[in-house]
PDB file of C-alpha atoms and ligand atoms in Angstrom:
ATOM      1  CA  UNK M  20      36.129 -15.412   3.231  1.00  0.00           C
ATOM      2  CA  UNK M  21      38.049 -18.456   4.431  1.00  0.00           C
ATOM      3  CA  UNK M  22      35.318 -21.106   4.056  1.00  0.00           C
ATOM      4  CA  UNK M  23      36.235 -24.719   3.347  1.00  0.00           C
ATOM      5  CA  UNK M  24      34.830 -26.426   0.241  1.00  0.00           C
ATOM      6  CA  UNK M  25      32.511 -28.470   2.461  1.00  0.00           C
ATOM      7  CA  UNK M  26      31.224 -25.288   4.137  1.00  0.00           C
ATOM      8  CA  UNK M  27      30.646 -23.625   0.757  1.00  0.00           C
ATOM      9  CA  UNK M  28      28.834 -26.731  -0.499  1.00  0.00           C
ATOM     10  CA  UNK M  29      26.563 -26.724   2.516  1.00  0.00           C
ATOM     11  CA  UNK M  30      25.800 -22.968   2.218  1.00  0.00           C
ATOM     12  CA  UNK M  31      24.986 -23.473  -1.496  1.00  0.00           C
ATOM     13  CA  UNK M  32      22.606 -26.289  -0.620  1.00  0.00           C
ATOM     14  CA  UNK M  33      20.948 -24.253   2.116  1.00  0.00           C
ATOM     15  CA  UNK M  34      20.452 -21.271  -0.229  1.00  0.00           C
ATOM     16  CA  UNK M  35      19.148 -23.371  -3.156  1.00  0.00           C
ATOM     17  CA  UNK M  36      17.601 -24.154  -5.505  1.00  0.00           C
ATOM     18  CA  UNK M  37      19.678 -21.943  -7.830  1.00  0.00           C
ATOM     19  CA  UNK M  38      18.720 -20.642 -11.290  1.00  0.00           C
ATOM     20  CA  UNK M  39      22.235 -19.339 -11.951  1.00  0.00           C
ATOM     21  CA  UNK M  40      24.964 -21.927 -12.238  1.00  0.00           C
ATOM     22  CA  UNK M  41      27.863 -19.995 -10.709  1.00  0.00           C
ATOM     23  CA  UNK M  42      31.164 -21.330  -9.484  1.00  0.00           C
ATOM     24  CA  UNK M  43      31.597 -20.322  -5.873  1.00  0.00           C
ATOM     25  CA  UNK M  44      34.902 -21.278  -4.323  1.00  0.00           C
ATOM     26  CA  UNK M  45      35.224 -24.151  -6.796  1.00  0.00           C
ATOM     27  CA  UNK M  46      31.673 -25.441  -6.231  1.00  0.00           C
ATOM     28  CA  UNK M  47      28.959 -25.136  -8.905  1.00  0.00           C
ATOM     29  CA  UNK M  48      25.547 -23.936  -7.733  1.00  0.00           C
ATOM     30  CA  UNK M  49      23.387 -25.607 -10.408  1.00  0.00           C
ATOM     31  CA  UNK M  50      25.478 -28.214 -12.224  1.00  0.00           C
ATOM     32  CA  UNK M  51      22.360 -29.951 -13.631  1.00  0.00           C
ATOM     33  CA  UNK M  52      20.639 -26.798 -14.973  1.00  0.00           C
ATOM     34  CA  UNK M  53      17.935 -27.565 -17.575  1.00  0.00           C
ATOM     35  CA  UNK M  54      19.488 -24.939 -19.898  1.00  0.00           C
ATOM     36  CA  UNK M  55      22.995 -26.391 -19.567  1.00  0.00           C
ATOM     37  CA  UNK M  56      25.778 -24.225 -18.150  1.00  0.00           C
ATOM     38  CA  UNK M  57      23.487 -21.239 -17.702  1.00  0.00           C
ATOM     39  CA  UNK M  58      24.066 -18.274 -17.918  1.00  0.00           C
ATOM     40  CA  UNK M  59      27.766 -18.807 -18.852  1.00  0.00           C
ATOM     41  CA  UNK M  60      27.088 -20.400 -22.215  1.00  0.00           C
ATOM     42  CA  UNK M  61      24.538 -17.695 -23.158  1.00  0.00           C
ATOM     43  CA  UNK M  62      26.819 -14.893 -21.954  1.00  0.00           C
ATOM     44  CA  UNK M  63      29.707 -16.178 -24.076  1.00  0.00           C
ATOM     45  CA  UNK M  64      27.673 -15.328 -27.221  1.00  0.00           C
ATOM     46  CA  UNK M  65      27.278 -11.621 -26.406  1.00  0.00           C
ATOM     47  CA  UNK M  66      30.018 -10.854 -23.851  1.00  0.00           C
ATOM     48  CA  UNK M  67      31.949  -8.880 -26.478  1.00  0.00           C
ATOM     49  CA  UNK M  68      29.007  -6.559 -27.158  1.00  0.00           C
ATOM     50  CA  UNK M  69      29.406  -4.919 -23.736  1.00  0.00           C
ATOM     51  CA  UNK M  70      32.351  -2.577 -23.096  1.00  0.00           C
ATOM     52  CA  UNK M  71      35.275  -4.633 -21.758  1.00  0.00           C
ATOM     53  CA  UNK M  72      36.349  -1.798 -19.493  1.00  0.00           C
ATOM     54  CA  UNK M  73      33.635  -0.349 -17.275  1.00  0.00           C
ATOM     55  CA  UNK M  74      36.000   1.670 -15.091  1.00  0.00           C
ATOM     56  CA  UNK M  75      34.202   4.586 -13.507  1.00  0.00           C
ATOM     57  CA  UNK M  76      30.792   3.361 -14.738  1.00  0.00           C
ATOM     58  CA  UNK M  77      27.654   2.564 -12.772  1.00  0.00           C
ATOM     59  CA  UNK M  78      25.567  -0.549 -13.468  1.00  0.00           C
ATOM     60  CA  UNK M  79      22.019  -1.457 -12.432  1.00  0.00           C
ATOM     61  CA  UNK M  80      21.162  -5.163 -12.796  1.00  0.00           C
ATOM     62  CA  UNK M  81      17.350  -5.490 -12.699  1.00  0.00           C
ATOM     63  CA  UNK M  82      16.118  -8.970 -11.765  1.00  0.00           C
ATOM     64  CA  UNK M  83      19.692  -9.831 -10.803  1.00  0.00           C
ATOM     65  CA  UNK M  84      18.846 -13.321  -9.498  1.00  0.00           C
ATOM     66  CA  UNK M  85      22.038 -14.854  -8.024  1.00  0.00           C
ATOM     67  CA  UNK M  86      24.140 -12.011  -9.403  1.00  0.00           C
ATOM     68  CA  UNK M  87      25.893 -13.615 -12.374  1.00  0.00           C
ATOM     69  CA  UNK M  88      25.771 -10.440 -14.494  1.00  0.00           C
ATOM     70  CA  UNK M  89      26.440  -8.141 -11.517  1.00  0.00           C
ATOM     71  CA  UNK M  90      29.625 -10.057 -10.716  1.00  0.00           C
ATOM     72  CA  UNK M  91      30.702 -10.091 -14.379  1.00  0.00           C
ATOM     73  CA  UNK M  92      30.245  -6.294 -14.617  1.00  0.00           C
ATOM     74  CA  UNK M  93      32.226  -5.764 -11.419  1.00  0.00           C
ATOM     75  CA  UNK M  94      34.998  -7.906 -12.930  1.00  0.00           C
ATOM     76  CA  UNK M  95      35.016  -5.438 -15.851  1.00  0.00           C
ATOM     77  CA  UNK M  96      35.913  -2.702 -13.395  1.00  0.00           C
ATOM     78  CA  UNK M  97      32.513  -1.025 -12.882  1.00  0.00           C
ATOM     79  CA  UNK M  98      32.797   1.454 -10.045  1.00  0.00           C
ATOM     80  CA  UNK M  99      29.302   0.859  -8.706  1.00  0.00           C
ATOM     81  CA  UNK M 100      27.075  -2.156  -9.282  1.00  0.00           C
ATOM     82  CA  UNK M 101      23.586  -2.375  -7.816  1.00  0.00           C
ATOM     83  CA  UNK M 102      21.611  -5.592  -8.263  1.00  0.00           C
ATOM     84  CA  UNK M 103      17.885  -5.515  -7.569  1.00  0.00           C
ATOM     85  CA  UNK M 104      15.374  -8.338  -7.406  1.00  0.00           C
ATOM     86  CA  UNK M 105      12.023  -8.718  -5.676  1.00  0.00           C
ATOM     87  CA  UNK M 106      12.854 -12.197  -4.371  1.00  0.00           C
ATOM     88  CA  UNK M 107      14.803 -12.468  -1.105  1.00  0.00           C
ATOM     89  CA  UNK M 108      15.829 -16.035  -1.895  1.00  0.00           C
ATOM     90  CA  UNK M 109      17.758 -14.879  -4.970  1.00  0.00           C
ATOM     91  CA  UNK M 110      19.168 -11.816  -3.221  1.00  0.00           C
ATOM     92  CA  UNK M 111      20.609 -14.041  -0.482  1.00  0.00           C
ATOM     93  CA  UNK M 112      22.253 -16.205  -3.152  1.00  0.00           C
ATOM     94  CA  UNK M 113      23.672 -13.103  -4.857  1.00  0.00           C
ATOM     95  CA  UNK M 114      25.069 -11.736  -1.593  1.00  0.00           C
ATOM     96  CA  UNK M 115      26.816 -15.032  -0.846  1.00  0.00           C
ATOM     97  CA  UNK M 116      28.234 -15.386  -4.392  1.00  0.00           C
ATOM     98  CA  UNK M 117      29.540 -11.790  -4.366  1.00  0.00           C
ATOM     99  CA  UNK M 118      31.008 -12.151  -0.887  1.00  0.00           C
ATOM    100  CA  UNK M 119      33.012 -15.250  -1.794  1.00  0.00           C
ATOM    101  CA  UNK M 120      34.101 -13.603  -5.078  1.00  0.00           C
ATOM    102  CA  UNK M 121      35.159 -10.543  -3.032  1.00  0.00           C
ATOM    103  CA  UNK M 122      33.104  -8.373  -5.379  1.00  0.00           C
ATOM    104  CA  UNK M 123      31.913  -5.129  -3.832  1.00  0.00           C
ATOM    105  CA  UNK M 124      28.302  -5.139  -5.077  1.00  0.00           C
ATOM    106  CA  UNK M 125      25.187  -3.730  -3.458  1.00  0.00           C
ATOM    107  CA  UNK M 126      22.008  -5.808  -3.609  1.00  0.00           C
ATOM    108  CA  UNK M 127      18.565  -4.475  -2.761  1.00  0.00           C
ATOM    109  CA  UNK M 128      15.032  -5.816  -2.669  1.00  0.00           C
ATOM    110  CA  UNK M 129      13.141  -3.757  -5.217  1.00  0.00           C
ATOM    111  CA  UNK M 130      10.643  -4.419  -7.966  1.00  0.00           C
ATOM    112  CA  UNK M 131      11.307  -3.101 -11.453  1.00  0.00           C
ATOM    113  CA  UNK M 132       8.080  -1.116 -11.057  1.00  0.00           C
ATOM    114  CA  UNK M 133       9.727   0.830  -8.211  1.00  0.00           C
ATOM    115  CA  UNK M 134      12.982   1.848  -9.925  1.00  0.00           C
ATOM    116  CA  UNK M 135      11.885   5.480  -9.644  1.00  0.00           C
ATOM    117  CA  UNK M 136      12.628   5.230  -5.913  1.00  0.00           C
ATOM    118  CA  UNK M 137      16.343   4.867  -6.710  1.00  0.00           C
ATOM    119  CA  UNK M 138      16.504   8.517  -7.811  1.00  0.00           C
ATOM    120  CA  UNK M 139      19.600   7.813  -9.873  1.00  0.00           C
ATOM    121  CA  UNK M 140      20.573   7.074 -13.479  1.00  0.00           C
ATOM    122  CA  UNK M 141      23.066   4.343 -14.408  1.00  0.00           C
ATOM    123  CA  UNK M 142      25.555   4.147 -17.292  1.00  0.00           C
ATOM    124  CA  UNK M 143      24.517   0.550 -17.984  1.00  0.00           C
ATOM    125  CA  UNK M 144      21.179  -1.044 -17.124  1.00  0.00           C
ATOM    126  CA  UNK M 145      20.939  -4.819 -17.413  1.00  0.00           C
ATOM    127  CA  UNK M 146      17.378  -5.997 -18.005  1.00  0.00           C
ATOM    128  CA  UNK M 147      17.810  -9.640 -18.885  1.00  0.00           C
ATOM    129  CA  UNK M 148      15.208 -12.370 -18.608  1.00  0.00           C
ATOM    130  CA  UNK M 149      12.591 -10.321 -16.787  1.00  0.00           C
ATOM    131  CA  UNK M 150      10.249  -8.729 -19.364  1.00  0.00           C
ATOM    132  CA  UNK M 151       8.214 -11.868 -20.084  1.00  0.00           C
ATOM    133  CA  UNK M 152       7.699 -12.471 -16.356  1.00  0.00           C
ATOM    134  CA  UNK M 153       5.923  -9.139 -15.974  1.00  0.00           C
ATOM    135  CA  UNK M 154       2.200  -8.524 -16.305  1.00  0.00           C
ATOM    136  CA  UNK M 155       2.970  -4.970 -17.447  1.00  0.00           C
ATOM    137  CA  UNK M 156       6.053  -5.195 -19.665  1.00  0.00           C
ATOM    138  CA  UNK M 157       5.740  -1.830 -21.439  1.00  0.00           C
ATOM    139  CA  UNK M 158       5.204  -0.053 -18.143  1.00  0.00           C
ATOM    140  CA  UNK M 159       8.461  -1.575 -16.894  1.00  0.00           C
ATOM    141  CA  UNK M 160      10.362  -0.446 -20.025  1.00  0.00           C
ATOM    142  CA  UNK M 161       8.842   3.048 -19.732  1.00  0.00           C
ATOM    143  CA  UNK M 162       9.841   3.290 -16.061  1.00  0.00           C
ATOM    144  CA  UNK M 163      13.398   2.118 -16.791  1.00  0.00           C
ATOM    145  CA  UNK M 164      13.724   4.634 -19.643  1.00  0.00           C
ATOM    146  CA  UNK M 165      12.270   7.429 -17.528  1.00  0.00           C
ATOM    147  CA  UNK M 166      14.078   6.882 -14.238  1.00  0.00           C
ATOM    148  CA  UNK M 167      17.268   4.791 -14.405  1.00  0.00           C
ATOM    149  CA  UNK M 168      18.587   4.398 -17.961  1.00  0.00           C
ATOM    150  CA  UNK M 169      21.450   6.867 -18.402  1.00  0.00           C
ATOM    151  CA  UNK M 170      23.052   5.497 -21.557  1.00  0.00           C
ATOM    152  CA  UNK M 171      23.181   1.762 -22.404  1.00  0.00           C
ATOM    153  CA  UNK M 172      20.759  -1.064 -21.695  1.00  0.00           C
ATOM    154  CA  UNK M 173      21.504  -4.755 -22.164  1.00  0.00           C
ATOM    155  CA  UNK M 174      18.160  -6.446 -22.794  1.00  0.00           C
ATOM    156  CA  UNK M 175      16.946 -10.005 -23.237  1.00  0.00           C
ATOM    157  CA  UNK M 176      13.521 -11.547 -23.500  1.00  0.00           C
ATOM    158  CA  UNK M 177      12.366 -15.054 -24.242  1.00  0.00           C
ATOM    159  CA  UNK M 178      11.010 -14.867 -27.791  1.00  0.00           C
ATOM    160  CA  UNK M 179       8.542 -17.148 -29.508  1.00  0.00           C
ATOM    161  CA  UNK M 180       7.077 -17.075 -32.991  1.00  0.00           C
ATOM    162  CA  UNK M 181       8.675 -15.746 -36.130  1.00  0.00           C
ATOM    163  CA  UNK M 182      12.125 -14.181 -36.216  1.00  0.00           C
ATOM    164  CA  UNK M 183      11.120 -12.321 -39.419  1.00  0.00           C
ATOM    165  CA  UNK M 184      10.855  -8.557 -39.237  1.00  0.00           C
ATOM    166  CA  UNK M 185       8.137  -7.205 -41.525  1.00  0.00           C
ATOM    167  CA  UNK M 186       9.018  -3.721 -42.819  1.00  0.00           C
ATOM    168  CA  UNK M 187       6.087  -1.539 -41.726  1.00  0.00           C
ATOM    169  CA  UNK M 188       4.457   1.626 -43.024  1.00  0.00           C
ATOM    170  CA  UNK M 189       4.108   4.529 -40.619  1.00  0.00           C
ATOM    171  CA  UNK M 190       0.330   4.203 -40.786  1.00  0.00           C
ATOM    172  CA  UNK M 191      -2.376   1.983 -42.306  1.00  0.00           C
ATOM    173  CA  UNK M 192      -6.005   2.746 -43.133  1.00  0.00           C
ATOM    174  CA  UNK M 193      -8.594   1.205 -40.765  1.00  0.00           C
ATOM    175  CA  UNK M 194      -9.704  -1.182 -43.495  1.00  0.00           C
ATOM    176  CA  UNK M 195      -6.194  -2.670 -43.944  1.00  0.00           C
ATOM    177  CA  UNK M 196      -5.869  -5.815 -41.853  1.00  0.00           C
ATOM    178  CA  UNK M 197      -3.648  -8.118 -43.899  1.00  0.00           C
ATOM    179  CA  UNK M 198      -0.437  -7.184 -42.040  1.00  0.00           C
ATOM    180  CA  UNK M 199      -1.749  -8.505 -38.717  1.00  0.00           C
ATOM    181  CA  UNK M 200      -1.648 -12.013 -40.168  1.00  0.00           C
ATOM    182  CA  UNK M 201       1.961 -11.699 -41.348  1.00  0.00           C
ATOM    183  CA  UNK M 202       4.428 -13.702 -39.184  1.00  0.00           C
ATOM    184  CA  UNK M 203       6.844 -10.746 -39.107  1.00  0.00           C
ATOM    185  CA  UNK M 204       4.303  -8.242 -37.738  1.00  0.00           C
ATOM    186  CA  UNK M 205       5.040  -7.411 -34.055  1.00  0.00           C
ATOM    187  CA  UNK M 206       3.147  -9.956 -31.949  1.00  0.00           C
ATOM    188  CA  UNK M 207       3.128 -10.321 -28.188  1.00  0.00           C
ATOM    189  CA  UNK M 208       1.670 -13.699 -27.298  1.00  0.00           C
ATOM    190  CA  UNK M 209      -0.280 -13.683 -24.054  1.00  0.00           C
ATOM    191  CA  UNK M 210       0.068 -16.765 -21.845  1.00  0.00           C
ATOM    192  CA  UNK M 211      -3.085 -17.057 -19.796  1.00  0.00           C
ATOM    193  CA  UNK M 212      -2.194 -20.329 -18.114  1.00  0.00           C
ATOM    194  CA  UNK M 213       1.291 -21.847 -18.074  1.00  0.00           C
ATOM    195  CA  UNK M 214       4.261 -22.120 -20.343  1.00  0.00           C
ATOM    196  CA  UNK M 215       7.244 -24.287 -19.330  1.00  0.00           C
ATOM    197  CA  UNK M 216       5.464 -24.985 -16.025  1.00  0.00           C
ATOM    198  CA  UNK M 217       6.104 -21.390 -14.931  1.00  0.00           C
ATOM    199  CA  UNK M 218       3.005 -19.426 -13.895  1.00  0.00           C
ATOM    200  CA  UNK M 219       5.024 -16.183 -14.139  1.00  0.00           C
ATOM    201  CA  UNK M 220       5.614 -16.516 -17.882  1.00  0.00           C
ATOM    202  CA  UNK M 221       2.995 -13.988 -19.056  1.00  0.00           C
ATOM    203  CA  UNK M 222       4.188 -12.855 -22.488  1.00  0.00           C
ATOM    204  CA  UNK M 223       6.230 -14.192 -25.379  1.00  0.00           C
ATOM    205  CA  UNK M 224       7.067 -11.562 -28.010  1.00  0.00           C
ATOM    206  CA  UNK M 225       8.216 -12.493 -31.483  1.00  0.00           C
ATOM    207  CA  UNK M 226      11.422 -10.770 -32.641  1.00  0.00           C
ATOM    208  CA  UNK M 227       9.544  -7.899 -34.294  1.00  0.00           C
ATOM    209  CA  UNK M 228       7.598  -7.184 -31.102  1.00  0.00           C
ATOM    210  CA  UNK M 229      10.687  -7.280 -28.868  1.00  0.00           C
ATOM    211  CA  UNK M 230      12.413  -4.737 -31.130  1.00  0.00           C
ATOM    212  CA  UNK M 231       9.319  -2.558 -31.556  1.00  0.00           C
ATOM    213  CA  UNK M 232       8.693  -2.450 -27.805  1.00  0.00           C
ATOM    214  CA  UNK M 233      12.255  -1.306 -27.174  1.00  0.00           C
ATOM    215  CA  UNK M 234      11.985   1.452 -29.785  1.00  0.00           C
ATOM    216  CA  UNK M 235       8.557   2.458 -28.555  1.00  0.00           C
ATOM    217  CA  UNK M 236       9.910   2.934 -25.022  1.00  0.00           C
ATOM    218  CA  UNK M 237      12.731   5.168 -26.214  1.00  0.00           C
ATOM    219  CA  UNK M 238      15.596   2.733 -26.762  1.00  0.00           C
ATOM    220  CA  UNK M 239      17.575   2.608 -29.997  1.00  0.00           C
ATOM    221  CA  UNK M 240      19.019  -0.821 -30.827  1.00  0.00           C
ATOM    222  CA  UNK M 241      22.814  -0.565 -31.076  1.00  0.00           C
ATOM    223  CA  UNK M 242      23.544  -4.245 -31.681  1.00  0.00           C
ATOM    224  CA  UNK M 243      21.819  -7.620 -31.661  1.00  0.00           C
ATOM    225  CA  UNK M 244      24.639 -10.006 -30.753  1.00  0.00           C
ATOM    226  CA  UNK M 245      22.491 -13.035 -29.889  1.00  0.00           C
ATOM    227  CA  UNK M 246      18.997 -14.166 -30.959  1.00  0.00           C
ATOM    228  CA  UNK M 247      17.225 -12.748 -27.902  1.00  0.00           C
ATOM    229  CA  UNK M 248      19.766 -10.170 -26.723  1.00  0.00           C
ATOM    230  CA  UNK M 249      19.964  -6.481 -27.648  1.00  0.00           C
ATOM    231  CA  UNK M 250      22.345  -3.726 -26.635  1.00  0.00           C
ATOM    232  CA  UNK M 251      20.359  -0.490 -26.659  1.00  0.00           C
ATOM    233  CA  UNK M 252      21.025   3.180 -26.119  1.00  0.00           C
ATOM    234  CA  UNK M 253      18.669   5.754 -24.662  1.00  0.00           C
ATOM    235  CA  UNK M 254      16.921   7.630 -27.497  1.00  0.00           C
ATOM    236  CA  UNK M 255      13.965   9.914 -28.084  1.00  0.00           C
ATOM    237  CA  UNK M 256      10.567   8.441 -27.311  1.00  0.00           C
ATOM    238  CA  UNK M 257       8.297   8.306 -30.356  1.00  0.00           C
ATOM    239  CA  UNK M 258       5.182  10.490 -30.416  1.00  0.00           C
ATOM    240  CA  UNK M 259       2.445   9.091 -28.193  1.00  0.00           C
ATOM    241  CA  UNK M 260       4.786   7.010 -26.030  1.00  0.00           C
ATOM    242  CA  UNK M 261       5.416   9.577 -23.331  1.00  0.00           C
ATOM    243  CA  UNK M 262       4.701   8.215 -19.857  1.00  0.00           C
ATOM    244  CA  UNK M 263       1.057   8.663 -18.919  1.00  0.00           C
ATOM    245  CA  UNK M 264       1.434   7.710 -15.264  1.00  0.00           C
ATOM    246  CA  UNK M 265       1.944  10.502 -12.734  1.00  0.00           C
ATOM    247  CA  UNK M 266       5.563  11.557 -12.559  1.00  0.00           C
ATOM    248  CA  UNK M 267       7.575  14.735 -12.418  1.00  0.00           C
ATOM    249  CA  UNK M 268       6.614  16.899 -15.351  1.00  0.00           C
ATOM    250  CA  UNK M 269       3.604  14.828 -16.460  1.00  0.00           C
ATOM    251  CA  UNK M 270       0.255  16.462 -17.118  1.00  0.00           C
ATOM    252  CA  UNK M 271      -2.043  15.693 -14.173  1.00  0.00           C
TER     253      UNK M 271
HETATM  254  C1  SAM D   3      14.532 -15.669 -15.500  1.00  0.00           C
HETATM  255  S1  SAM D   3      15.269 -14.849 -14.134  1.00  0.00           S
HETATM  256  C2  SAM D   3      16.536 -13.901 -14.969  1.00  0.00           C
HETATM  257  C3  SAM D   3      17.718 -13.676 -14.091  1.00  0.00           C
HETATM  258  C4  SAM D   3      18.880 -12.928 -14.751  1.00  0.00           C
HETATM  259  N1  SAM D   3      18.547 -11.545 -15.009  1.00  0.00           N
HETATM  260  C5  SAM D   3      19.326 -13.632 -15.999  1.00  0.00           C
HETATM  261  O1  SAM D   3      19.093 -13.121 -17.106  1.00  0.00           O
HETATM  262  O2  SAM D   3      19.922 -14.699 -15.899  1.00  0.00           O
HETATM  263  C6  SAM D   3      14.091 -13.600 -13.707  1.00  0.00           C
HETATM  264  C7  SAM D   3      14.473 -12.809 -12.471  1.00  0.00           C
HETATM  265  O3  SAM D   3      13.666 -11.640 -12.419  1.00  0.00           O
HETATM  266  C8  SAM D   3      13.189 -11.475 -11.107  1.00  0.00           C
HETATM  267  N2  SAM D   3      11.951 -10.687 -11.199  1.00  0.00           N
HETATM  268  C9  SAM D   3      10.751 -11.078 -11.712  1.00  0.00           C
HETATM  269  N3  SAM D   3       9.856 -10.098 -11.619  1.00  0.00           N
HETATM  270  C10 SAM D   3      10.496  -9.046 -11.047  1.00  0.00           C
HETATM  271  C11 SAM D   3      10.112  -7.734 -10.685  1.00  0.00           C
HETATM  272  N4  SAM D   3       8.863  -7.300 -10.864  1.00  0.00           N
HETATM  273  N5  SAM D   3      11.021  -6.914 -10.137  1.00  0.00           N
HETATM  274  C12 SAM D   3      12.303  -7.350  -9.926  1.00  0.00           C
HETATM  275  N6  SAM D   3      12.733  -8.586 -10.237  1.00  0.00           N
HETATM  276  C13 SAM D   3      11.836  -9.427 -10.792  1.00  0.00           C
HETATM  277  C14 SAM D   3      13.010 -12.883 -10.568  1.00  0.00           C
HETATM  278  O4  SAM D   3      12.986 -12.941  -9.165  1.00  0.00           O
HETATM  279  C15 SAM D   3      14.233 -13.561 -11.178  1.00  0.00           C
HETATM  280  O5  SAM D   3      15.357 -13.442 -10.352  1.00  0.00           O
END
């Protein structure tokens, strides 16, 4: 792109603040990130769980932010990478980072609730760090499963509460209530006000809930390489979890 370091620095400042600490032309976008060298240091823990060679594959990065994962997947040889986010500020950051990295990535303004408009399935869907920001998390998972997930999904959610997984029966009588008080029962904590000063943090699942929600939306867990990260594969939806919103083939 031929920009000097000073020009890159000034573009980074103009596009900030950044949530992704990315190195662009030798300049870091968020060197004082509250999570440390984020997302690099998180990615290092599960980078090996994703195929190293994505040649010929398509990738959809939902809630792509400044494009860290989109750029990483392009580096792995993905033929087509589409990053979507509903925030123009982040999309502008992603476009600049990809341009300087000479990574041929498409970015589009789109909400996860509108993925059906893409009319296309992707070999790998990345759905990292978005679920707990949504008021309707299961709807989002259902829409991803229905419309865009072609094979694999890399998923992450903030988790709070127990990391225990209580083995569950397929059914319980109405009078049985003890399991709801077990720490390892799936629990999705609702945040009415604020958590971590962020008014868009709506939900905090415990580990059991994160896993159960994935299964319930028709994703089988292939591996769990990091505390909050899952690699999933498209699977059958369990009985009762078929989409109930109007879509092709649904009962009206
Ligand atoms: C915590 S950041 C995660 C960014 C990145 N995926 C990661 O894991 O580092 C959440 C991102 O999701 C985006 N986002 C939140 N709600 C969204 C929605 N309904 N549709 C698309 N993107 C959304 C935000 O703009 C933000 O870029």
